[in-house]
């Protein structure tokens, strides 16, 4: 099965899995972030691009509203992070938004 067909078939499960990972990793209290390649903003960009990609590829009813809810969720996460020993930054939300836009563009190209 081709990757795009697989994603179109299992888009909801993939989206929910990525969403769960983003929320968990964004709100998990840590003393210090682990060292991983790339920058914090690139991680946000990739995570939200991956989050929107299956949705944008499948385009279920009202998918733009779901995409907008991801933008709102991104802001809510940034507001909550200081209460769970994390740092909320509005530039993270900008990277999230850029990732969402690029994920939609890539899905449209495919």
GROMACS .gro file of N, CA, C and O in nm:
model
  440
    1UNK      N    1   0.084  -0.117   0.000
    1UNK     CA    2   0.000   0.000   0.000
    1UNK      C    3   0.090   0.124   0.000
    1UNK      O    4   0.184   0.133   0.077
    2UNK      N    5   0.057   0.220  -0.087
    2UNK     CA    6   0.134   0.343  -0.095
    2UNK      C    7   0.114   0.425   0.032
    2UNK      O    8   0.011   0.418   0.096
    3UNK      N    9   0.215   0.504   0.065
    3UNK     CA   10   0.212   0.582   0.188
    3UNK      C   11   0.094   0.678   0.192
    3UNK      O   12   0.025   0.688   0.294
    4UNK      N   13   0.066   0.747   0.081
    4UNK     CA   14  -0.046   0.842   0.082
    4UNK      C   15  -0.180   0.769   0.102
    4UNK      O   16  -0.269   0.819   0.171
    5UNK      N   17  -0.195   0.653   0.045
    5UNK     CA   18  -0.317   0.574   0.064
    5UNK      C   19  -0.329   0.526   0.208
    5UNK      O   20  -0.437   0.527   0.266
    6UNK      N   21  -0.215   0.485   0.267
    6UNK     CA   22  -0.212   0.442   0.407
    6UNK      C   23  -0.255   0.556   0.498
    6UNK      O   24  -0.337   0.538   0.588
    7UNK      N   25  -0.199   0.674   0.474
    7UNK     CA   26  -0.232   0.790   0.557
    7UNK      C   27  -0.378   0.829   0.540
    7UNK      O   28  -0.446   0.859   0.638
    8UNK      N   29  -0.428   0.827   0.417
    8UNK     CA   30  -0.569   0.860   0.395
    8UNK      C   31  -0.661   0.762   0.465
    8UNK      O   32  -0.770   0.798   0.508
    9UNK      N   33  -0.618   0.638   0.476
    9UNK     CA   34  -0.702   0.536   0.539
    9UNK      C   35  -0.699   0.546   0.692
    9UNK      O   36  -0.800   0.529   0.759
   10UNK      N   37  -0.581   0.573   0.747
   10UNK     CA   38  -0.563   0.573   0.892
   10UNK      C   39  -0.536   0.713   0.947
   10UNK      O   40  -0.473   0.729   1.051
   11UNK      N   41  -0.584   0.816   0.877
   11UNK     CA   42  -0.553   0.954   0.914
   11UNK      C   43  -0.594   0.989   1.056
   11UNK      O   44  -0.519   1.057   1.128
   12UNK      N   45  -0.707   0.942   1.102
   12UNK     CA   46  -0.755   0.978   1.236
   12UNK      C   47  -0.665   0.918   1.343
   12UNK      O   48  -0.624   0.988   1.437
   13UNK      N   49  -0.631   0.791   1.329
   13UNK     CA   50  -0.545   0.726   1.427
   13UNK      C   51  -0.407   0.791   1.430
   13UNK      O   52  -0.351   0.816   1.537
   14UNK      N   53  -0.351   0.823   1.314
   14UNK     CA   54  -0.220   0.887   1.306
   14UNK      C   55  -0.225   1.025   1.370
   14UNK      O   56  -0.137   1.061   1.450
   15UNK      N   57  -0.329   1.101   1.338
   15UNK     CA   58  -0.342   1.236   1.393
   15UNK      C   59  -0.356   1.233   1.545
   15UNK      O   60  -0.290   1.311   1.615
   16UNK      N   61  -0.438   1.144   1.596
   16UNK     CA   62  -0.457   1.135   1.741
   16UNK      C   63  -0.329   1.090   1.811
   16UNK      O   64  -0.298   1.138   1.921
   17UNK      N   65  -0.254   1.001   1.750
   17UNK     CA   66  -0.128   0.955   1.807
   17UNK      C   67  -0.027   1.070   1.815
   17UNK      O   68   0.037   1.092   1.919
   18UNK      N   69  -0.015   1.146   1.707
   18UNK     CA   70   0.078   1.259   1.705
   18UNK      C   71   0.032   1.367   1.802
   18UNK      O   72   0.113   1.425   1.875
   19UNK      N   73  -0.098   1.393   1.806
   19UNK     CA   74  -0.153   1.493   1.899
   19UNK      C   75  -0.124   1.454   2.044
   19UNK      O   76  -0.083   1.539   2.124
   20UNK      N   77  -0.143   1.328   2.077
   20UNK     CA   78  -0.115   1.280   2.212
   20UNK      C   79   0.033   1.297   2.246
   20UNK      O   80   0.067   1.341   2.356
   21UNK      N   81   0.119   1.266   2.151
   21UNK     CA   82   0.263   1.282   2.174
   21UNK      C   83   0.300   1.428   2.195
   21UNK      O   84   0.377   1.461   2.286
   22UNK      N   85   0.243   1.517   2.115
   22UNK     CA   86   0.273   1.660   2.128
   22UNK      C   87   0.228   1.713   2.264
   22UNK      O   88   0.306   1.780   2.334
   23UNK      N   89   0.105   1.683   2.302
   23UNK     CA   90   0.054   1.733   2.431
   23UNK      C   91   0.135   1.676   2.547
   23UNK      O   92   0.174   1.749   2.638
   24UNK      N   93   0.162   1.547   2.542
   24UNK     CA   94   0.238   1.483   2.650
   24UNK      C   95   0.378   1.541   2.661
   24UNK      O   96   0.423   1.579   2.770
   25UNK      N   97   0.449   1.549   2.548
   25UNK     CA   98   0.586   1.599   2.553
   25UNK      C   99   0.593   1.748   2.584
   25UNK      O  100   0.690   1.794   2.643
   26UNK      N  101   0.490   1.822   2.547
   26UNK     CA  102   0.488   1.966   2.574
   26UNK      C  103   0.458   1.999   2.719
   26UNK      O  104   0.500   2.103   2.769
   27UNK      N  105   0.382   1.913   2.786
   27UNK     CA  106   0.340   1.942   2.922
   27UNK      C  107   0.405   1.855   3.028
   27UNK      O  108   0.379   1.872   3.147
   28UNK      N  109   0.491   1.764   2.988
   28UNK     CA  110   0.560   1.677   3.083
   28UNK      C  111   0.663   1.761   3.158
   28UNK      O  112   0.752   1.820   3.097
   29UNK      N  113   0.654   1.768   3.291
   29UNK     CA  114   0.750   1.849   3.365
   29UNK      C  115   0.889   1.786   3.362
   29UNK      O  116   0.906   1.668   3.389
   30UNK      N  117   0.987   1.865   3.325
   30UNK     CA  118   1.125   1.818   3.322
   30UNK      C  119   1.214   1.925   3.386
   30UNK      O  120   1.187   2.044   3.377
   31UNK      N  121   1.321   1.880   3.450
   31UNK     CA  122   1.416   1.974   3.509
   31UNK      C  123   1.499   2.040   3.400
   31UNK      O  124   1.533   2.158   3.408
   32UNK      N  125   1.533   1.962   3.297
   32UNK     CA  126   1.614   2.013   3.187
   32UNK      C  127   1.575   1.937   3.061
   32UNK      O  128   1.556   1.816   3.064
   33UNK      N  129   1.562   2.010   2.950
   33UNK     CA  130   1.528   1.945   2.825
   33UNK      C  131   1.644   1.860   2.776
   33UNK      O  132   1.761   1.899   2.790
   34UNK      N  133   1.616   1.742   2.719
   34UNK     CA  134   1.724   1.657   2.669
   34UNK      C  135   1.791   1.719   2.547
   34UNK      O  136   1.731   1.798   2.474
   35UNK      N  137   1.916   1.685   2.529
   35UNK     CA  138   1.991   1.732   2.412
   35UNK      C  139   1.954   1.646   2.292
   35UNK      O  140   1.975   1.526   2.292
   36UNK      N  141   1.895   1.709   2.192
   36UNK     CA  142   1.862   1.641   2.067
   36UNK      C  143   1.904   1.731   1.953
   36UNK      O  144   1.909   1.853   1.968
   37UNK      N  145   1.934   1.673   1.836
   37UNK     CA  146   1.975   1.756   1.722
   37UNK      C  147   1.865   1.853   1.681
   37UNK      O  148   1.746   1.824   1.694
   38UNK      N  149   1.904   1.968   1.634
   38UNK     CA  150   1.809   2.069   1.590
   38UNK      C  151   1.781   2.170   1.700
   38UNK      O  152   1.833   2.161   1.811
   39UNK      N  153   1.696   2.264   1.668
   39UNK     CA  154   1.660   2.366   1.765
   39UNK      C  155   1.519   2.341   1.817
   39UNK      O  156   1.443   2.265   1.759
   40UNK      N  157   1.487   2.407   1.924
   40UNK     CA  158   1.354   2.396   1.982
   40UNK      C  159   1.247   2.434   1.880
   40UNK      O  160   1.145   2.367   1.866
   41UNK      N  161   1.272   2.540   1.805
   41UNK     CA  162   1.174   2.587   1.706
   41UNK      C  163   1.159   2.487   1.591
   41UNK      O  164   1.049   2.466   1.541
   42UNK      N  165   1.269   2.424   1.551
   42UNK     CA  166   1.258   2.324   1.444
   42UNK      C  167   1.178   2.203   1.491
   42UNK      O  168   1.103   2.144   1.413
   43UNK      N  169   1.189   2.168   1.618
   43UNK     CA  170   1.110   2.056   1.672
   43UNK      C  171   0.962   2.090   1.671
   43UNK      O  172   0.879   2.006   1.635
   44UNK      N  173   0.928   2.213   1.709
   44UNK     CA  174   0.789   2.256   1.704
   44UNK      C  175   0.737   2.254   1.560
   44UNK      O  176   0.627   2.206   1.533
   45UNK      N  177   0.816   2.306   1.469
   45UNK     CA  178   0.779   2.312   1.328
   45UNK      C  179   0.750   2.172   1.273
   45UNK      O  180   0.646   2.147   1.211
   46UNK      N  181   0.839   2.079   1.298
   46UNK     CA  182   0.824   1.941   1.248
   46UNK      C  183   0.704   1.873   1.313
   46UNK      O  184   0.625   1.805   1.245
   47UNK      N  185   0.688   1.890   1.444
   47UNK     CA  186   0.578   1.823   1.516
   47UNK      C  187   0.442   1.868   1.462
   47UNK      O  188   0.354   1.785   1.435
   48UNK      N  189   0.424   1.998   1.445
   48UNK     CA  190   0.294   2.046   1.400
   48UNK      C  191   0.274   2.024   1.250
   48UNK      O  192   0.160   2.007   1.206
   49UNK      N  193   0.381   2.020   1.174
   49UNK     CA  194   0.368   1.982   1.033
   49UNK      C  195   0.323   1.838   1.020
   49UNK      O  196   0.235   1.805   0.939
   50UNK      N  197   0.381   1.751   1.104
   50UNK     CA  198   0.340   1.609   1.104
   50UNK      C  199   0.197   1.593   1.155
   50UNK      O  200   0.123   1.507   1.108
   51UNK      N  201   0.157   1.679   1.250
   51UNK     CA  202   0.022   1.671   1.305
   51UNK      C  203  -0.083   1.702   1.199
   51UNK      O  204  -0.184   1.631   1.187
   52UNK      N  205  -0.063   1.805   1.121
   52UNK     CA  206  -0.164   1.849   1.026
   52UNK      C  207  -0.162   1.768   0.896
   52UNK      O  208  -0.263   1.759   0.826
   53UNK      N  209  -0.050   1.708   0.862
   53UNK     CA  210  -0.034   1.642   0.733
   53UNK      C  211  -0.142   1.537   0.704
   53UNK      O  212  -0.206   1.543   0.599
   54UNK      N  213  -0.167   1.440   0.793
   54UNK     CA  214  -0.271   1.340   0.762
   54UNK      C  215  -0.409   1.403   0.745
   54UNK      O  216  -0.486   1.364   0.657
   55UNK      N  217  -0.439   1.501   0.828
   55UNK     CA  218  -0.568   1.569   0.821
   55UNK      C  219  -0.582   1.644   0.688
   55UNK      O  220  -0.684   1.636   0.622
   56UNK      N  221  -0.479   1.716   0.650
   56UNK     CA  222  -0.482   1.793   0.525
   56UNK      C  223  -0.483   1.703   0.403
   56UNK      O  224  -0.537   1.738   0.299
   57UNK      N  225  -0.422   1.587   0.414
   57UNK     CA  226  -0.422   1.492   0.303
   57UNK      C  227  -0.560   1.429   0.284
   57UNK      O  228  -0.608   1.414   0.173
   58UNK      N  229  -0.626   1.396   0.393
   58UNK     CA  230  -0.757   1.329   0.389
   58UNK      C  231  -0.871   1.428   0.368
   58UNK      O  232  -0.969   1.397   0.303
   59UNK      N  233  -0.861   1.546   0.426
   59UNK     CA  234  -0.962   1.652   0.418
   59UNK      C  235  -1.102   1.606   0.456
   59UNK      O  236  -1.195   1.610   0.376
   60UNK      N  237  -1.120   1.565   0.583
   60UNK     CA  238  -1.255   1.529   0.627
   60UNK      C  239  -1.343   1.655   0.635
   60UNK      O  240  -1.292   1.767   0.624
   61UNK      N  241  -1.471   1.635   0.657
   61UNK     CA  242  -1.561   1.749   0.670
   61UNK      C  243  -1.512   1.840   0.783
   61UNK      O  244  -1.470   1.792   0.888
   62UNK      N  245  -1.515   1.968   0.759
   62UNK     CA  246  -1.476   2.069   0.858
   62UNK      C  247  -1.328   2.064   0.895
   62UNK      O  248  -1.290   2.108   1.003
   63UNK      N  249  -1.243   2.012   0.808
   63UNK     CA  250  -1.102   2.001   0.843
   63UNK      C  251  -1.037   2.136   0.870
   63UNK      O  252  -0.949   2.143   0.957
   64UNK      N  253  -1.078   2.247   0.806
   64UNK     CA  254  -1.016   2.375   0.844
   64UNK      C  255  -1.044   2.413   0.989
   64UNK      O  256  -0.959   2.474   1.055
   65UNK      N  257  -1.161   2.377   1.041
   65UNK     CA  258  -1.192   2.407   1.181
   65UNK      C  259  -1.105   2.322   1.275
   65UNK      O  260  -1.065   2.370   1.382
   66UNK      N  261  -1.079   2.201   1.235
   66UNK     CA  262  -0.991   2.116   1.315
   66UNK      C  263  -0.849   2.174   1.314
   66UNK      O  264  -0.783   2.181   1.418
   67UNK      N  265  -0.805   2.220   1.197
   67UNK     CA  266  -0.673   2.283   1.188
   67UNK      C  267  -0.666   2.407   1.276
   67UNK      O  268  -0.565   2.429   1.345
   68UNK      N  269  -0.771   2.487   1.276
   68UNK     CA  270  -0.776   2.605   1.362
   68UNK      C  271  -0.771   2.565   1.509
   68UNK      O  272  -0.707   2.633   1.590
   69UNK      N  273  -0.833   2.453   1.544
   69UNK     CA  274  -0.827   2.407   1.684
   69UNK      C  275  -0.685   2.369   1.723
   69UNK      O  276  -0.646   2.384   1.839
   70UNK      N  277  -0.604   2.323   1.626
   70UNK     CA  278  -0.463   2.294   1.655
   70UNK      C  279  -0.387   2.423   1.687
   70UNK      O  280  -0.298   2.424   1.772
   71UNK      N  281  -0.422   2.532   1.618
   71UNK     CA  282  -0.358   2.662   1.646
   71UNK      C  283  -0.395   2.706   1.788
   71UNK      O  284  -0.309   2.749   1.865
   72UNK      N  285  -0.523   2.694   1.822
   72UNK     CA  286  -0.569   2.732   1.956
   72UNK      C  287  -0.502   2.644   2.062
   72UNK      O  288  -0.454   2.693   2.165
   73UNK      N  289  -0.496   2.514   2.037
   73UNK     CA  290  -0.431   2.422   2.129
   73UNK      C  291  -0.285   2.461   2.150
   73UNK      O  292  -0.235   2.457   2.263
   74UNK      N  293  -0.220   2.500   2.044
   74UNK     CA  294  -0.081   2.542   2.053
   74UNK      C  295  -0.066   2.659   2.151
   74UNK      O  296   0.025   2.660   2.234
   75UNK      N  297  -0.156   2.756   2.141
   75UNK     CA  298  -0.153   2.870   2.233
   75UNK      C  299  -0.184   2.830   2.375
   75UNK      O  300  -0.120   2.878   2.470
   76UNK      N  301  -0.281   2.742   2.393
   76UNK     CA  302  -0.317   2.695   2.527
   76UNK      C  303  -0.199   2.622   2.591
   76UNK      O  304  -0.169   2.642   2.709
   77UNK      N  305  -0.131   2.539   2.514
   77UNK     CA  306  -0.014   2.468   2.566
   77UNK      C  307   0.091   2.568   2.613
   77UNK      O  308   0.150   2.552   2.720
   78UNK      N  309   0.116   2.671   2.532
   78UNK     CA  310   0.217   2.771   2.570
   78UNK      C  311   0.176   2.844   2.698
   78UNK      O  312   0.261   2.881   2.778
   79UNK      N  313   0.046   2.865   2.719
   79UNK     CA  314  -0.001   2.930   2.842
   79UNK      C  315   0.010   2.838   2.964
   79UNK      O  316   0.035   2.885   3.075
   80UNK      N  317  -0.008   2.708   2.944
   80UNK     CA  318  -0.003   2.612   3.055
   80UNK      C  319   0.140   2.578   3.095
   80UNK      O  320   0.167   2.551   3.213
   81UNK      N  321   0.232   2.579   3.002
   81UNK     CA  322   0.368   2.530   3.029
   81UNK      C  323   0.435   2.591   3.153
   81UNK      O  324   0.501   2.518   3.227
   82UNK      N  325   0.422   2.720   3.180
   82UNK     CA  326   0.487   2.772   3.302
   82UNK      C  327   0.437   2.709   3.431
   82UNK      O  328   0.508   2.708   3.532
   83UNK      N  329   0.318   2.652   3.429
   83UNK     CA  330   0.262   2.589   3.549
   83UNK      C  331   0.308   2.445   3.567
   83UNK      O  332   0.277   2.383   3.668
   84UNK      N  333   0.379   2.390   3.468
   84UNK     CA  334   0.429   2.252   3.478
   84UNK      C  335   0.581   2.248   3.463
   84UNK      O  336   0.636   2.153   3.409
   85UNK      N  337   0.646   2.355   3.513
   85UNK     CA  338   0.792   2.361   3.513
   85UNK      C  339   0.851   2.363   3.372
   85UNK      O  340   0.956   2.304   3.346
   86UNK      N  341   0.780   2.427   3.279
   86UNK     CA  342   0.828   2.443   3.142
   86UNK      C  343   0.825   2.591   3.107
   86UNK      O  344   0.773   2.672   3.184
   87UNK      N  345   0.877   2.627   2.991
   87UNK     CA  346   0.878   2.767   2.948
   87UNK      C  347   0.785   2.783   2.829
   87UNK      O  348   0.804   2.720   2.725
   88UNK      N  349   0.685   2.868   2.844
   88UNK     CA  350   0.598   2.900   2.732
   88UNK      C  351   0.655   3.016   2.654
   88UNK      O  352   0.695   3.117   2.712
   89UNK      N  353   0.664   3.001   2.524
   89UNK     CA  354   0.717   3.108   2.438
   89UNK      C  355   0.624   3.127   2.319
   89UNK      O  356   0.582   3.031   2.256
   90UNK      N  357   0.595   3.251   2.288
   90UNK     CA  358   0.509   3.279   2.174
   90UNK      C  359   0.579   3.248   2.043
   90UNK      O  360   0.515   3.220   1.943
   91UNK      N  361   0.712   3.250   2.042
   91UNK     CA  362   0.784   3.210   1.921
   91UNK      C  363   0.765   3.061   1.892
   91UNK      O  364   0.769   3.019   1.777
   92UNK      N  365   0.744   2.981   1.997
   92UNK     CA  366   0.711   2.840   1.977
   92UNK      C  367   0.578   2.828   1.903
   92UNK      O  368   0.564   2.746   1.812
   93UNK      N  369   0.482   2.912   1.941
   93UNK     CA  370   0.352   2.908   1.873
   93UNK      C  371   0.368   2.951   1.728
   93UNK      O  372   0.302   2.895   1.640
   94UNK      N  373   0.455   3.047   1.701
   94UNK     CA  374   0.480   3.088   1.562
   94UNK      C  375   0.540   2.972   1.483
   94UNK      O  376   0.503   2.949   1.367
   95UNK      N  377   0.632   2.898   1.544
   95UNK     CA  378   0.691   2.781   1.477
   95UNK      C  379   0.585   2.674   1.454
   95UNK      O  380   0.583   2.608   1.350
   96UNK      N  381   0.494   2.658   1.551
   96UNK     CA  382   0.384   2.562   1.536
   96UNK      C  383   0.296   2.601   1.417
   96UNK      O  384   0.259   2.516   1.336
   97UNK      N  385   0.261   2.729   1.410
   97UNK     CA  386   0.177   2.778   1.301
   97UNK      C  387   0.246   2.759   1.166
   97UNK      O  388   0.183   2.715   1.069
   98UNK      N  389   0.375   2.788   1.160
   98UNK     CA  390   0.450   2.769   1.036
   98UNK      C  391   0.451   2.621   0.996
   98UNK      O  392   0.438   2.587   0.879
   99UNK      N  393   0.466   2.532   1.094
   99UNK     CA  394   0.462   2.388   1.067
   99UNK      C  395   0.326   2.345   1.014
   99UNK      O  396   0.318   2.265   0.920
  100UNK      N  397   0.219   2.399   1.072
  100UNK     CA  398   0.085   2.367   1.024
  100UNK      C  399   0.067   2.410   0.879
  100UNK      O  400   0.017   2.334   0.796
  101UNK      N  401   0.110   2.532   0.848
  101UNK     CA  402   0.097   2.583   0.711
  101UNK      C  403   0.177   2.497   0.613
  101UNK      O  404   0.128   2.458   0.507
  102UNK      N  405   0.300   2.465   0.649
  102UNK     CA  406   0.384   2.383   0.560
  102UNK      C  407   0.328   2.241   0.544
  102UNK      O  408   0.333   2.184   0.435
  103UNK      N  409   0.274   2.185   0.652
  103UNK     CA  410   0.212   2.052   0.642
  103UNK      C  411   0.095   2.052   0.547
  103UNK      O  412   0.076   1.958   0.469
  104UNK      N  413   0.014   2.159   0.551
  104UNK     CA  414  -0.099   2.172   0.458
  104UNK      C  415  -0.049   2.185   0.314
  104UNK      O  416  -0.101   2.121   0.223
  105UNK      N  417   0.054   2.267   0.295
  105UNK     CA  418   0.108   2.287   0.159
  105UNK      C  419   0.164   2.157   0.104
  105UNK      O  420   0.137   2.120  -0.011
  106UNK      N  421   0.238   2.082   0.183
  106UNK     CA  422   0.295   1.955   0.138
  106UNK      C  423   0.183   1.856   0.104
  106UNK      O  424   0.190   1.786   0.002
  107UNK      N  425   0.079   1.852   0.186
  107UNK     CA  426  -0.034   1.762   0.158
  107UNK      C  427  -0.103   1.801   0.027
  107UNK      O  428  -0.143   1.713  -0.050
  108UNK      N  429  -0.115   1.929   0.002
  108UNK     CA  430  -0.180   1.973  -0.123
  108UNK      C  431  -0.094   1.938  -0.243
  108UNK      O  432  -0.147   1.906  -0.350
  109UNK      N  433   0.038   1.946  -0.228
  109UNK     CA  434   0.127   1.910  -0.337
  109UNK      C  435   0.115   1.762  -0.372
  109UNK      O  436   0.111   1.723  -0.487
  110UNK      N  437   0.107   1.680  -0.267
  110UNK     CA  438   0.094   1.536  -0.286
  110UNK      C  439  -0.041   1.504  -0.345
  110UNK      O  440  -0.059   1.424  -0.430
   0.00000   0.00000   0.00000
